[in-house]
PDB file of C-alpha atoms and ligand atoms in Angstrom:
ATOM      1  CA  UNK A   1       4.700   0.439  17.061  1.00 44.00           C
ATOM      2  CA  UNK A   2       1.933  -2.327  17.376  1.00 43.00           C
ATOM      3  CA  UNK A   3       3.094  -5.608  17.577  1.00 42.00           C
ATOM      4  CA  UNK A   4       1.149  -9.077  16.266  1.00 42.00           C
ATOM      5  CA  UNK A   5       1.512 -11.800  19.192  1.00 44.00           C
ATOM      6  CA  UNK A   6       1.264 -14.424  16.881  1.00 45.00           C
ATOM      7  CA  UNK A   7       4.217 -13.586  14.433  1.00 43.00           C
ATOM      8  CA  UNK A   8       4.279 -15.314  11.115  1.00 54.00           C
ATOM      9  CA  UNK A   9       0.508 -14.833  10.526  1.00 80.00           C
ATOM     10  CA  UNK A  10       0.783 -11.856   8.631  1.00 88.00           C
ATOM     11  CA  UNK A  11      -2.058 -11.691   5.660  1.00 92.00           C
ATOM     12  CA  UNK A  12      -0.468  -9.397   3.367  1.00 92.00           C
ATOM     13  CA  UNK A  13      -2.560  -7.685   0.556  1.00 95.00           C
ATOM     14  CA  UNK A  14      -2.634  -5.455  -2.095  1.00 95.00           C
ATOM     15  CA  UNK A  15      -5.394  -3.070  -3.392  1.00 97.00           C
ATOM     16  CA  UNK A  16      -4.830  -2.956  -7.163  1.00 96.00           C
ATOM     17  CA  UNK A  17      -6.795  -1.792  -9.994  1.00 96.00           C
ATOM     18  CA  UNK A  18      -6.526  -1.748 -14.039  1.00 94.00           C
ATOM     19  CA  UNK A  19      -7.650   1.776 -14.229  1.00 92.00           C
ATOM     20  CA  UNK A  20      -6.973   4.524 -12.223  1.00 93.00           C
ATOM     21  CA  UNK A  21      -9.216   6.554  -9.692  1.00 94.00           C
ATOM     22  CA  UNK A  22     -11.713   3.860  -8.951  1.00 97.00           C
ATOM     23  CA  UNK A  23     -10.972   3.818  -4.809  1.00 97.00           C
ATOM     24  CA  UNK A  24      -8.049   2.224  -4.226  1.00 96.00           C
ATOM     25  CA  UNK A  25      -6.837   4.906  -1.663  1.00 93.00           C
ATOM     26  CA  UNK A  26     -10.102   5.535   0.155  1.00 95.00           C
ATOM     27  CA  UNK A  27     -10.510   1.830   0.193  1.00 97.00           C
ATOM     28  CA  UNK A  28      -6.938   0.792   1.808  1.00 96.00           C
ATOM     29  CA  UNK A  29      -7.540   3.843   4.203  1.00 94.00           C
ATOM     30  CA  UNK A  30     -10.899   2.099   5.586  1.00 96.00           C
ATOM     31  CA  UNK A  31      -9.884  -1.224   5.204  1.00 96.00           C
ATOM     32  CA  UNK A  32      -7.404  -0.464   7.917  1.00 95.00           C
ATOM     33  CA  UNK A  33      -9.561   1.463  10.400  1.00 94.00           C
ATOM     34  CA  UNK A  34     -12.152  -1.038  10.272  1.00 95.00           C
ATOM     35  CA  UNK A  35      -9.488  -4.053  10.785  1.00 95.00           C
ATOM     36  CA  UNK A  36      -8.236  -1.882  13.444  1.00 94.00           C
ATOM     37  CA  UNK A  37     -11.288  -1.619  14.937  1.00 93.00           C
ATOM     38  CA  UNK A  38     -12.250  -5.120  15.049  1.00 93.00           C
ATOM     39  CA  UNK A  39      -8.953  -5.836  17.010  1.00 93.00           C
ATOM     40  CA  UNK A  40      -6.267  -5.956  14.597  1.00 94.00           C
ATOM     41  CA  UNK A  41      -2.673  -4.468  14.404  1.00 93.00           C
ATOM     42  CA  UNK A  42      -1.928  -3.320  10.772  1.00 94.00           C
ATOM     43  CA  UNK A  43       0.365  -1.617   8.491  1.00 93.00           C
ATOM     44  CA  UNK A  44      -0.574   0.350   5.683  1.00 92.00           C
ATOM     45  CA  UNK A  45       2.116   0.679   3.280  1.00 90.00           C
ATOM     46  CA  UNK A  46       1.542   3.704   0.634  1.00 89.00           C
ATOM     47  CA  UNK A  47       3.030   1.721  -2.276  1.00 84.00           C
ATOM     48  CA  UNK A  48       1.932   4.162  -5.135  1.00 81.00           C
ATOM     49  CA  UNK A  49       5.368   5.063  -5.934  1.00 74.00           C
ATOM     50  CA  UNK A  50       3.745   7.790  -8.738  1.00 70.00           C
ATOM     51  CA  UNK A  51       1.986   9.711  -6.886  1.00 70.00           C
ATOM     52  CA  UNK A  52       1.651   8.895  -3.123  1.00 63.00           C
ATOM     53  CA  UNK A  53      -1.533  10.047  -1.725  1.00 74.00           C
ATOM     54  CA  UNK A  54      -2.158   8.670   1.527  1.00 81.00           C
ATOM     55  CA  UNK A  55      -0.493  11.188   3.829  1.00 80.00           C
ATOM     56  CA  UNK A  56      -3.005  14.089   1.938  1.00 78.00           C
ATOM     57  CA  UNK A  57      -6.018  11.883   2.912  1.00 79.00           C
ATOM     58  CA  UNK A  58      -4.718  11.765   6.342  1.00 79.00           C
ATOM     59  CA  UNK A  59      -3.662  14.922   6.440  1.00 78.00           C
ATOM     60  CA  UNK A  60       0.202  14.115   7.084  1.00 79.00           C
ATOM     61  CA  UNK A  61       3.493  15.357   6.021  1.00 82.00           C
ATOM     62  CA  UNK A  62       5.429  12.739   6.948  1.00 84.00           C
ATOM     63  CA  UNK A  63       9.302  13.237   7.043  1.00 86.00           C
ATOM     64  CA  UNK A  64      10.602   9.878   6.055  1.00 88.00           C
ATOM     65  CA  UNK A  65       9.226   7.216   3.652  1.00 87.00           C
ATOM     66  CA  UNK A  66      10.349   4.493   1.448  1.00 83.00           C
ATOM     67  CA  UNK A  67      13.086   6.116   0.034  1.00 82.00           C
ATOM     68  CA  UNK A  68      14.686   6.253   3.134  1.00 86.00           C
ATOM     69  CA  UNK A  69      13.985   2.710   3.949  1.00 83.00           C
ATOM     70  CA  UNK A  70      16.040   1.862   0.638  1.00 78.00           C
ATOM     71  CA  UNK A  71      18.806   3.896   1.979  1.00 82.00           C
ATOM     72  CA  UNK A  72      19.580   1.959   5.042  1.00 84.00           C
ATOM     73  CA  UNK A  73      17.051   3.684   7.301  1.00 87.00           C
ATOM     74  CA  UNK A  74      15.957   1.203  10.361  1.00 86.00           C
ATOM     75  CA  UNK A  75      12.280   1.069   9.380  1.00 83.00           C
ATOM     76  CA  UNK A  76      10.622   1.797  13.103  1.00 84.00           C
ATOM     77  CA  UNK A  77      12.031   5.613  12.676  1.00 88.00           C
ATOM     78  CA  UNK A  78       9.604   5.689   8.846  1.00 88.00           C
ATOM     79  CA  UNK A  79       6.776   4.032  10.080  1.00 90.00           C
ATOM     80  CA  UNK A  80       4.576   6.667  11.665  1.00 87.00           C
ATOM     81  CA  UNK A  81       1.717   5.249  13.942  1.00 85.00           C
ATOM     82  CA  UNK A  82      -1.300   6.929  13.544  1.00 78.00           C
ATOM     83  CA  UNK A  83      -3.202   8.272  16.406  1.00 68.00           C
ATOM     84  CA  UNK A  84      -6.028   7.939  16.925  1.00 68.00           C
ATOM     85  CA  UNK A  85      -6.425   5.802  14.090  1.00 74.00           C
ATOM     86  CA  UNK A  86      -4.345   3.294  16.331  1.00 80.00           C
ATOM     87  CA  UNK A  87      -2.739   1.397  13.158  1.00 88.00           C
ATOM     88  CA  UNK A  88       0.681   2.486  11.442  1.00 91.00           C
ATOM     89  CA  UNK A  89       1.491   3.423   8.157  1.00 90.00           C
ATOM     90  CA  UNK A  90       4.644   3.103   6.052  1.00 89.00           C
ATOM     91  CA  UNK A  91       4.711   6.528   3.556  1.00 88.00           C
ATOM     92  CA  UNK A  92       5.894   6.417   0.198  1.00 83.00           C
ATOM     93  CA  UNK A  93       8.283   9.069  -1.899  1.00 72.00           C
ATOM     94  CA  UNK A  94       5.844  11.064  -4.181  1.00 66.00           C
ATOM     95  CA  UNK A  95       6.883  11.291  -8.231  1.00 60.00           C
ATOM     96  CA  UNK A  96      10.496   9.806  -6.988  1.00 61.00           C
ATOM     97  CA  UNK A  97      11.117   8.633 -10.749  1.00 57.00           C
ATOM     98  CA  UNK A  98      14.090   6.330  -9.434  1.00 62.00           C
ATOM     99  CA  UNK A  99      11.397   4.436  -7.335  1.00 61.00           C
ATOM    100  CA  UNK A 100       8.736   4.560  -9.896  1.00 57.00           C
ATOM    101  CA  UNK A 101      10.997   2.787 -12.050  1.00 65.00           C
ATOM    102  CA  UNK A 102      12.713   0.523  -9.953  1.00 62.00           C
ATOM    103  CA  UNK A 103      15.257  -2.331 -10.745  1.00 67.00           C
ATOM    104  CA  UNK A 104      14.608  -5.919 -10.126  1.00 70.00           C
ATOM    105  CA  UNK A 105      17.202  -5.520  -7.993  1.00 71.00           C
ATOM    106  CA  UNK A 106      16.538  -2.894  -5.896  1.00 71.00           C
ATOM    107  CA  UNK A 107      12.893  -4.263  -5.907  1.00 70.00           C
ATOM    108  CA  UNK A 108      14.427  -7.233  -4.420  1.00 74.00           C
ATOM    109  CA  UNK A 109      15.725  -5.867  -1.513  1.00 76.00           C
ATOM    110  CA  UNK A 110      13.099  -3.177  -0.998  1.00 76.00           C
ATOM    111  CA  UNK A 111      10.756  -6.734  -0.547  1.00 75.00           C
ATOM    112  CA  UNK A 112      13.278  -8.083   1.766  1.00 79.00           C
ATOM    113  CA  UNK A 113      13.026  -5.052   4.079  1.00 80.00           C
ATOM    114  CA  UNK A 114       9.812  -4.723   4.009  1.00 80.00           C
ATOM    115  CA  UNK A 115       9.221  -8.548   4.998  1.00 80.00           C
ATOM    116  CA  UNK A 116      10.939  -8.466   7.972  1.00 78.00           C
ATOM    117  CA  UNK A 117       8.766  -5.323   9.171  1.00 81.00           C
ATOM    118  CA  UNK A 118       5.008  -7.217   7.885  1.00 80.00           C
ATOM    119  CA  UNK A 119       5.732  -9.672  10.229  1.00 85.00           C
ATOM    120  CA  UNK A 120       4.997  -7.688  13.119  1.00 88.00           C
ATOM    121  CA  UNK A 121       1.541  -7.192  12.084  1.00 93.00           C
ATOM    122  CA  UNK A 122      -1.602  -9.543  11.762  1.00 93.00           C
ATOM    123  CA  UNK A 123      -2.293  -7.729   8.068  1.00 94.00           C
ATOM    124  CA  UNK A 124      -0.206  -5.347   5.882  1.00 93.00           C
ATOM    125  CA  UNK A 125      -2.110  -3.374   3.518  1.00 95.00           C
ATOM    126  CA  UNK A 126      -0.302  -1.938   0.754  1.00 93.00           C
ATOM    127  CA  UNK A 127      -2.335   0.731  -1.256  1.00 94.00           C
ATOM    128  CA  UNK A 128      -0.891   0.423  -5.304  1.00 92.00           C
ATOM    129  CA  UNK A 129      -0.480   2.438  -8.180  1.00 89.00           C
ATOM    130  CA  UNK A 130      -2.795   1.745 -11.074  1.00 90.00           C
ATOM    131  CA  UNK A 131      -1.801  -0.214 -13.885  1.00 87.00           C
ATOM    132  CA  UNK A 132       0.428  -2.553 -15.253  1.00 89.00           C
ATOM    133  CA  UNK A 133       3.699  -0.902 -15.173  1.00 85.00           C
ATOM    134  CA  UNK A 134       6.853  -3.270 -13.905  1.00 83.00           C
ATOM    135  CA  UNK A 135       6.972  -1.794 -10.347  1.00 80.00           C
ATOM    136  CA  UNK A 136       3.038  -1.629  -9.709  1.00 87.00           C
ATOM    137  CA  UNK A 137       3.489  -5.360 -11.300  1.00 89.00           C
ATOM    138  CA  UNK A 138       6.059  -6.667  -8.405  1.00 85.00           C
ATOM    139  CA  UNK A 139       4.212  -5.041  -5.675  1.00 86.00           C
ATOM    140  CA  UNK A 140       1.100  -6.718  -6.649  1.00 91.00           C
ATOM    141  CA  UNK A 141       2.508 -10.045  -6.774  1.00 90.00           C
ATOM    142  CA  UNK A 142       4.180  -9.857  -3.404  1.00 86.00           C
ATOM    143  CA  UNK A 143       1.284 -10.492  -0.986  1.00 89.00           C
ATOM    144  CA  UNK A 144      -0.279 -13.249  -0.360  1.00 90.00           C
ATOM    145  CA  UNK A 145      -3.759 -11.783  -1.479  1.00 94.00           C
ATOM    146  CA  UNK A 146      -4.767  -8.875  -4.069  1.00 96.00           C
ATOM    147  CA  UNK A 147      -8.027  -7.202  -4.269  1.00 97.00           C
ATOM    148  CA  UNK A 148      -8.103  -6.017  -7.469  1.00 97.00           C
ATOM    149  CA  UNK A 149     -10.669  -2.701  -7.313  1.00 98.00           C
ATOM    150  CA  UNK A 150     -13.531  -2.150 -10.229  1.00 98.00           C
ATOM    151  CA  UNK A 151     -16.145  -0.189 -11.071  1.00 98.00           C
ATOM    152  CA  UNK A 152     -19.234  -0.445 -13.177  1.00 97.00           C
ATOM    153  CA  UNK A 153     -17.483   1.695 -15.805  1.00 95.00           C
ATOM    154  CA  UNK A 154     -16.734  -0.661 -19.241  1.00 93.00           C
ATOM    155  CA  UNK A 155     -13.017   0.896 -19.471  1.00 93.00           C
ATOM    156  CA  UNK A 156     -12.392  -0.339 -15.390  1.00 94.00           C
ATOM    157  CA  UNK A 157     -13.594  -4.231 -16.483  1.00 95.00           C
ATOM    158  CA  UNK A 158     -11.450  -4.103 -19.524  1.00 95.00           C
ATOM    159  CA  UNK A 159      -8.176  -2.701 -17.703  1.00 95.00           C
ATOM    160  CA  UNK A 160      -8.586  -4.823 -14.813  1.00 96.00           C
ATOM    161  CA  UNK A 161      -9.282  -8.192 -16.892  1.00 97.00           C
ATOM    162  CA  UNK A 162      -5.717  -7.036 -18.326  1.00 96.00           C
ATOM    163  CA  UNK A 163      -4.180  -6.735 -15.397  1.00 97.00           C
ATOM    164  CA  UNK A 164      -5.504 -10.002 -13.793  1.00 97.00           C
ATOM    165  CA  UNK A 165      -4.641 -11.419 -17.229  1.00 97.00           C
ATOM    166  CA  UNK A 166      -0.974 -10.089 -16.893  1.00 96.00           C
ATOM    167  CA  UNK A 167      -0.208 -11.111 -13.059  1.00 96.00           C
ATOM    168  CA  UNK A 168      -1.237 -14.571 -13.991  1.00 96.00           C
ATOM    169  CA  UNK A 169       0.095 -15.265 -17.432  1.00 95.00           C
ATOM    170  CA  UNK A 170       3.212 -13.292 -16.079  1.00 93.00           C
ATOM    171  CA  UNK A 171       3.769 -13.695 -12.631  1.00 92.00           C
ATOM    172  CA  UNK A 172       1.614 -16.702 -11.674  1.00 93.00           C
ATOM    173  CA  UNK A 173      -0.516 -15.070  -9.317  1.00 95.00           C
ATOM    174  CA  UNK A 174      -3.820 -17.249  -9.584  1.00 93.00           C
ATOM    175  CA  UNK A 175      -5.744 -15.823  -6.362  1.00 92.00           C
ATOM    176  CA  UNK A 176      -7.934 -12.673  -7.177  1.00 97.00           C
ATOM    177  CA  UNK A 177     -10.472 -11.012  -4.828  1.00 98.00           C
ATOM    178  CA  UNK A 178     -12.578  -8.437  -6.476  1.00 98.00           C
ATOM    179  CA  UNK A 179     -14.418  -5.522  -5.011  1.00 98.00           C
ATOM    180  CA  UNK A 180     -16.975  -3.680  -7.183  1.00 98.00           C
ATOM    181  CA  UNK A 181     -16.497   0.060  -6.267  1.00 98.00           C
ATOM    182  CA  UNK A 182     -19.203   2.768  -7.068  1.00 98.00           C
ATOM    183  CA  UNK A 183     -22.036   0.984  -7.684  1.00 98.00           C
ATOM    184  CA  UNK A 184     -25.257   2.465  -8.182  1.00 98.00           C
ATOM    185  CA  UNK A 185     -26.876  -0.520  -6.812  1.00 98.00           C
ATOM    186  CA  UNK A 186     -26.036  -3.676  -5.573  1.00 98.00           C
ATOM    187  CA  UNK A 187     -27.937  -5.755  -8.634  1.00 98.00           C
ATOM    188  CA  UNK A 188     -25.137  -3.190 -11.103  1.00 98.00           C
ATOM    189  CA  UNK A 189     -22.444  -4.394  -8.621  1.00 98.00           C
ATOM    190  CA  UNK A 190     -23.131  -7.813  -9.440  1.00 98.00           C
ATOM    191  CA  UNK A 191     -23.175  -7.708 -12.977  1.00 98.00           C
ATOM    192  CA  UNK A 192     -19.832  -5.778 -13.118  1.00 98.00           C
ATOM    193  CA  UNK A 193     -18.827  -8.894 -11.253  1.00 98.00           C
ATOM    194  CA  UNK A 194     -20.304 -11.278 -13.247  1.00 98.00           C
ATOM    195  CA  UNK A 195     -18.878  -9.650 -16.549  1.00 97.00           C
ATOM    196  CA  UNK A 196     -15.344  -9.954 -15.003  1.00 97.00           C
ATOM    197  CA  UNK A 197     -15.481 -13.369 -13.615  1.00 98.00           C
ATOM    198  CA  UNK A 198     -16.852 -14.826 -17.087  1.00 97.00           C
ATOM    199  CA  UNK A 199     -13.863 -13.472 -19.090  1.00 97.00           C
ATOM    200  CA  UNK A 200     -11.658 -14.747 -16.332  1.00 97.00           C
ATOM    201  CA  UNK A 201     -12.774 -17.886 -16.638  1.00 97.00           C
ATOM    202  CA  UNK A 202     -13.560 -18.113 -20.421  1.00 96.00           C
ATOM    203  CA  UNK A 203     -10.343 -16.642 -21.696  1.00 96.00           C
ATOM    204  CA  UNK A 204      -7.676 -17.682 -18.126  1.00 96.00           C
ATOM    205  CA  UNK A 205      -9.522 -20.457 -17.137  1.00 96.00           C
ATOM    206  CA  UNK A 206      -9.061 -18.466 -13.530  1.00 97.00           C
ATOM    207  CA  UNK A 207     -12.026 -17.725 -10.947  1.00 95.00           C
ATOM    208  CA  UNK A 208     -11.866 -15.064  -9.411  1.00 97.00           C
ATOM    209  CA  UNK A 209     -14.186 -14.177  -6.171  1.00 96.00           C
ATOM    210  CA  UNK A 210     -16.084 -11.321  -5.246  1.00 98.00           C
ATOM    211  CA  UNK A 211     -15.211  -9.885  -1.589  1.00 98.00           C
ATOM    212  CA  UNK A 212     -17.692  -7.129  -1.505  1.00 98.00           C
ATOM    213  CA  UNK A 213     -19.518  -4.040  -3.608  1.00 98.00           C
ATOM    214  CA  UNK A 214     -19.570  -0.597  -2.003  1.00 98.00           C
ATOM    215  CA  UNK A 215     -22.281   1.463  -3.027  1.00 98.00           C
ATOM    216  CA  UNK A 216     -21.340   5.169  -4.552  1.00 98.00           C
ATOM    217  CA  UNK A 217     -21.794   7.235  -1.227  1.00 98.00           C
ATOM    218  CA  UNK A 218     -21.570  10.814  -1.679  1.00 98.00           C
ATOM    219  CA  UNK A 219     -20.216  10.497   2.162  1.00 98.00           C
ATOM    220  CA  UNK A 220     -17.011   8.771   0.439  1.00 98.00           C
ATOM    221  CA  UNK A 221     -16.185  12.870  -1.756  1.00 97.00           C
ATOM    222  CA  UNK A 222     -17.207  14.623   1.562  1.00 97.00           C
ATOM    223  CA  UNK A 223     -14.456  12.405   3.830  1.00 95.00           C
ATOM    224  CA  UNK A 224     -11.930  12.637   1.457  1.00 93.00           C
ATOM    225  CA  UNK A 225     -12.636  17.075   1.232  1.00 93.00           C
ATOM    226  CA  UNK A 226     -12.195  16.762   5.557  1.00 92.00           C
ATOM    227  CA  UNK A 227      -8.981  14.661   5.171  1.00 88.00           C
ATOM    228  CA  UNK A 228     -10.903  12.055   7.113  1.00 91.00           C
ATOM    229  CA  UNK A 229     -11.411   8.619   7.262  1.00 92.00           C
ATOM    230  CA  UNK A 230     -14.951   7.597   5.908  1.00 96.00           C
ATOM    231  CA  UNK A 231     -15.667   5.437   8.697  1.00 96.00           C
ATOM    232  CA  UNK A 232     -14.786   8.007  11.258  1.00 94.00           C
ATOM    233  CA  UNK A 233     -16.061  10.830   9.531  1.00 96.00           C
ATOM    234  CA  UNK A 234     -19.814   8.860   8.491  1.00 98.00           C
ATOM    235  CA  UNK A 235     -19.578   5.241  10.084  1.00 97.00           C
ATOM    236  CA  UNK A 236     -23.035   4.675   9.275  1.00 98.00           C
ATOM    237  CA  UNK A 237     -23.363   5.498   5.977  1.00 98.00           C
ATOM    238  CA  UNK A 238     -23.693   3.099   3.308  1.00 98.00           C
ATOM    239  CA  UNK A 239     -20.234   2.846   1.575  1.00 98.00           C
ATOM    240  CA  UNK A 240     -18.913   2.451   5.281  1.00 98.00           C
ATOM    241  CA  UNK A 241     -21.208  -0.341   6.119  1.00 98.00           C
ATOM    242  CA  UNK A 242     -19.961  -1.902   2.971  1.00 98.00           C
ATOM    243  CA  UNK A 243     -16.234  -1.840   3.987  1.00 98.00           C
ATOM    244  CA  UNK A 244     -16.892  -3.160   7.435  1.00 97.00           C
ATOM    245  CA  UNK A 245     -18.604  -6.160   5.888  1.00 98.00           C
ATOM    246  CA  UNK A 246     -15.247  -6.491   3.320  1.00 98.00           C
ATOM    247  CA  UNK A 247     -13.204  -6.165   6.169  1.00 97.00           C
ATOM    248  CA  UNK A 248     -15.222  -8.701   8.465  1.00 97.00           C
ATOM    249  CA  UNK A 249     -14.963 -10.833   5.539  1.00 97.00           C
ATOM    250  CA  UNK A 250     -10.498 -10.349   5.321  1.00 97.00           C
ATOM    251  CA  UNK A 251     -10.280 -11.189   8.642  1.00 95.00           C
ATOM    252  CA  UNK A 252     -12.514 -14.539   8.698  1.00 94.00           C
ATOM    253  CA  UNK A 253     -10.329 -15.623   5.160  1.00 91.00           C
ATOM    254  CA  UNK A 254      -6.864 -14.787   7.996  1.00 91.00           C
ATOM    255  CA  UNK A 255      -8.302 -16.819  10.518  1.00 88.00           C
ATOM    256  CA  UNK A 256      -9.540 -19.498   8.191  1.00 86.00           C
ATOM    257  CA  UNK A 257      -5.614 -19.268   6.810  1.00 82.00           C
ATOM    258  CA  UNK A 258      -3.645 -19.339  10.477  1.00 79.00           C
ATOM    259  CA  UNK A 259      -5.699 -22.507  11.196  1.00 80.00           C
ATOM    260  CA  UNK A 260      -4.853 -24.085   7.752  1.00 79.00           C
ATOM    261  CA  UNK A 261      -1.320 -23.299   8.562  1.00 74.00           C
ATOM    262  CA  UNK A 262      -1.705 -24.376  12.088  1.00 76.00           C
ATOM    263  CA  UNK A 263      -3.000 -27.652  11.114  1.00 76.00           C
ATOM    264  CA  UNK A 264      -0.703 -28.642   8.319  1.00 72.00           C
ATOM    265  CA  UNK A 265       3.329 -29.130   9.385  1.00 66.00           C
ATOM    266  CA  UNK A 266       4.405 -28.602   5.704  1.00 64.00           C
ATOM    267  CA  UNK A 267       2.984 -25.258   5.248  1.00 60.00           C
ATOM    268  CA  UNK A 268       4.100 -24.257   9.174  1.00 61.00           C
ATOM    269  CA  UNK A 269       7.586 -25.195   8.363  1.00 60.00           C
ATOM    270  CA  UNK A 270       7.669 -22.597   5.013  1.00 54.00           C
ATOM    271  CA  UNK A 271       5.967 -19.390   6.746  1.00 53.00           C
TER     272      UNK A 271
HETATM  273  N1  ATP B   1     -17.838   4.540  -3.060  1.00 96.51           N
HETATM  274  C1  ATP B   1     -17.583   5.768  -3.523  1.00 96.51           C
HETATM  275  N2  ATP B   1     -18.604   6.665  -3.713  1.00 96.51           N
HETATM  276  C2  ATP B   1     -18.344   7.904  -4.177  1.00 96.51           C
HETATM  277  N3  ATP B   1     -17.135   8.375  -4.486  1.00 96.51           N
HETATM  278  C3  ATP B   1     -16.093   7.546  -4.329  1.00 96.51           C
HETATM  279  C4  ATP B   1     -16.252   6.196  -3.830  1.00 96.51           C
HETATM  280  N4  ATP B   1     -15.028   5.616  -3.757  1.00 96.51           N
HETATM  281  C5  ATP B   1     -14.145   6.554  -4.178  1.00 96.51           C
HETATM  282  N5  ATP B   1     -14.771   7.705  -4.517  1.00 96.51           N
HETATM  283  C6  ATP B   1     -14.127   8.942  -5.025  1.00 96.51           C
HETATM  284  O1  ATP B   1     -13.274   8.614  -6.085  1.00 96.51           O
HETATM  285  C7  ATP B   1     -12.106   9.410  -6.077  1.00 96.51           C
HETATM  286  C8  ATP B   1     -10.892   8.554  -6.287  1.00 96.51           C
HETATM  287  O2  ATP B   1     -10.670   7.748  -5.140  1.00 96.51           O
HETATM  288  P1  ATP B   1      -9.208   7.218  -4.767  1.00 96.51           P
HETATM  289  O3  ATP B   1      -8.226   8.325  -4.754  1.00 96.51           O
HETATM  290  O4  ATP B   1      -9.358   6.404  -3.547  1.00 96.51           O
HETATM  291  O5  ATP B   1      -8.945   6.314  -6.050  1.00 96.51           O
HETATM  292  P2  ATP B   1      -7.604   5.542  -6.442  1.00 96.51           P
HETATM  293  O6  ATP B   1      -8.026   4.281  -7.127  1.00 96.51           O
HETATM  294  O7  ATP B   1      -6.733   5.409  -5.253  1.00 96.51           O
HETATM  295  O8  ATP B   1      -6.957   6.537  -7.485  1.00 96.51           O
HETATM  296  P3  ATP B   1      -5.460   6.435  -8.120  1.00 96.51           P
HETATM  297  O9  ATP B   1      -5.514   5.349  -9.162  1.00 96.51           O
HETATM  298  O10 ATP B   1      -5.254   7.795  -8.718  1.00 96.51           O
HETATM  299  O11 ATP B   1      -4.513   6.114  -6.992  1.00 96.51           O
HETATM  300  C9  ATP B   1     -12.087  10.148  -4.741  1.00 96.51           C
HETATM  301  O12 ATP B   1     -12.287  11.500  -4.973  1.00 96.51           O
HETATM  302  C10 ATP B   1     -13.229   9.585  -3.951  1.00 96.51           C
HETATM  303  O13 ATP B   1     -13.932  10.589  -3.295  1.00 96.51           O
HETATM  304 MG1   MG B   2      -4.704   5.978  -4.965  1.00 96.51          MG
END
């Protein structure tokens, strides 16, 4: 297992989205091989409790997940490390309806387990359900950052300003990064964006940011049919360009964070 020299730097975040199937999967995949590429040790966590999906885009059958974290299971015999990706990855227990619906308190210690493992890593990457069920709620409140995932589609800006609306009404997240999926252009990406942001801030009084757009890539169907990575299976193509620019982007906002927390002793003493 990769280990972060600098512990307690972890940036943990969640891809989340309102609606289902806009590219959450394909995105957290990417996201990791391109952080891993640009010199960072990571953890992807399959944390879509409903139907797990990860391990079929990667082609795995993996024989231990989070299930077997819950029961007592030291977590360095679940986490499988992916070669020749070169980051690991935490599976998750497919249509396990005791996990989907999951206590507060069993949520509770799930998080604590899972803590002390993300702080081996420079990023965790947890790849959600869609949503706004309780479980799908708590995960996406847990990291530090969310990315919540759209697309141009009316029905994904109306069930992601619901879920933004929820995690901050409810659970006081206020930081939201948003990535416009499957966009036809990047002038279409921006007015999803735009759209989003204005109710945000109209009806929340909450701005949100836009990380990145990635362009509908009919290289993004083809990886997914090979069970391989985009950016392994096309790294040039457009979509992939776009996630290397996202992820360039995550790691600058860790950096920019370690030296915040460098320079302040209040913060330093709580991480
Ligand atoms: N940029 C893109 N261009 C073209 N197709 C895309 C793009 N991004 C994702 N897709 C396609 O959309 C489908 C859904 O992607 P994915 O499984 O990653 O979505 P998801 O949000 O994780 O879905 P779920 O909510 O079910 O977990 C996939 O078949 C994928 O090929
Ligand atoms: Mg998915």
């Amino acid at each position: 297992m990769t280990e972060s020299p600098e512990t307690n730097k972890t940036l943990s975040i969640a891809i989340v989205s309102g609606k289902g199937g806009v590219g959450k999967t394909n995105i957290a995949l990417n996201l990791g091989f391109a952080l891993h590429q640009q010199g960072h040790s990571l953890v992807l966590l399959d944390a879509d409790l409903g139907l797990a999906n990860l391990d079929v885009l990667l082609g795995l059958s993996p024989e231990k997940n989070l299930q077997d974290l819950l029961a007592g299971e030291n977590p360095d015999n679940i986490v499988v490390p992916l070669a020749p990706e070169g980051f690991d990855f935490l599976p998750s227990a497919s249509g396990v309806a005791e996990l989907v619906e999951l206590d507060e308190d069993i949520q509770g210690v799930l998080m604590h387990k899972l803590d002390s493992l993300f702080r081996r890593y420079d990023f965790l990457l947890l790849d959600l359900g869609a949503g706004i069920n309780p479980t799908v709620l708590a995960f996406a409140a847990m990291p530090q950052e969310r990315v919540i995932v759209i697309t141009p589609e009316p029905t994904s800006l109306t069930d992601s300003y619901a879920l933004i609306k929820v995690l901050s009404t409810q659970h006081n997240v206020r930081n939201f990064h948003i990535v416009v999926n499957m966009a036809e252009t990047t002038k279409e990406g921006q007015t999803a964006f735009n759209r989003l942001a204005q109710a945000c801030e109209r009806f929340l009084n909450l701005p949100v940011r836009l990380l990145g757009i990635i362009h509908r890539d009919p290289m993004v169907t083809e990886s997914v049919r090979h069970q391989v990575p985009l950016l392994k299976f096309a790294p040039t193509c457009q979509a992939a360009q776009d996630i290397c620019d996202i992820a360039q982007k995550i790691a600058e906002r860790r950096s920019k964070l370690a030296e915040l927390i460098a320079r302040s002793p209040v913060l330093k003493s709580i991480v």
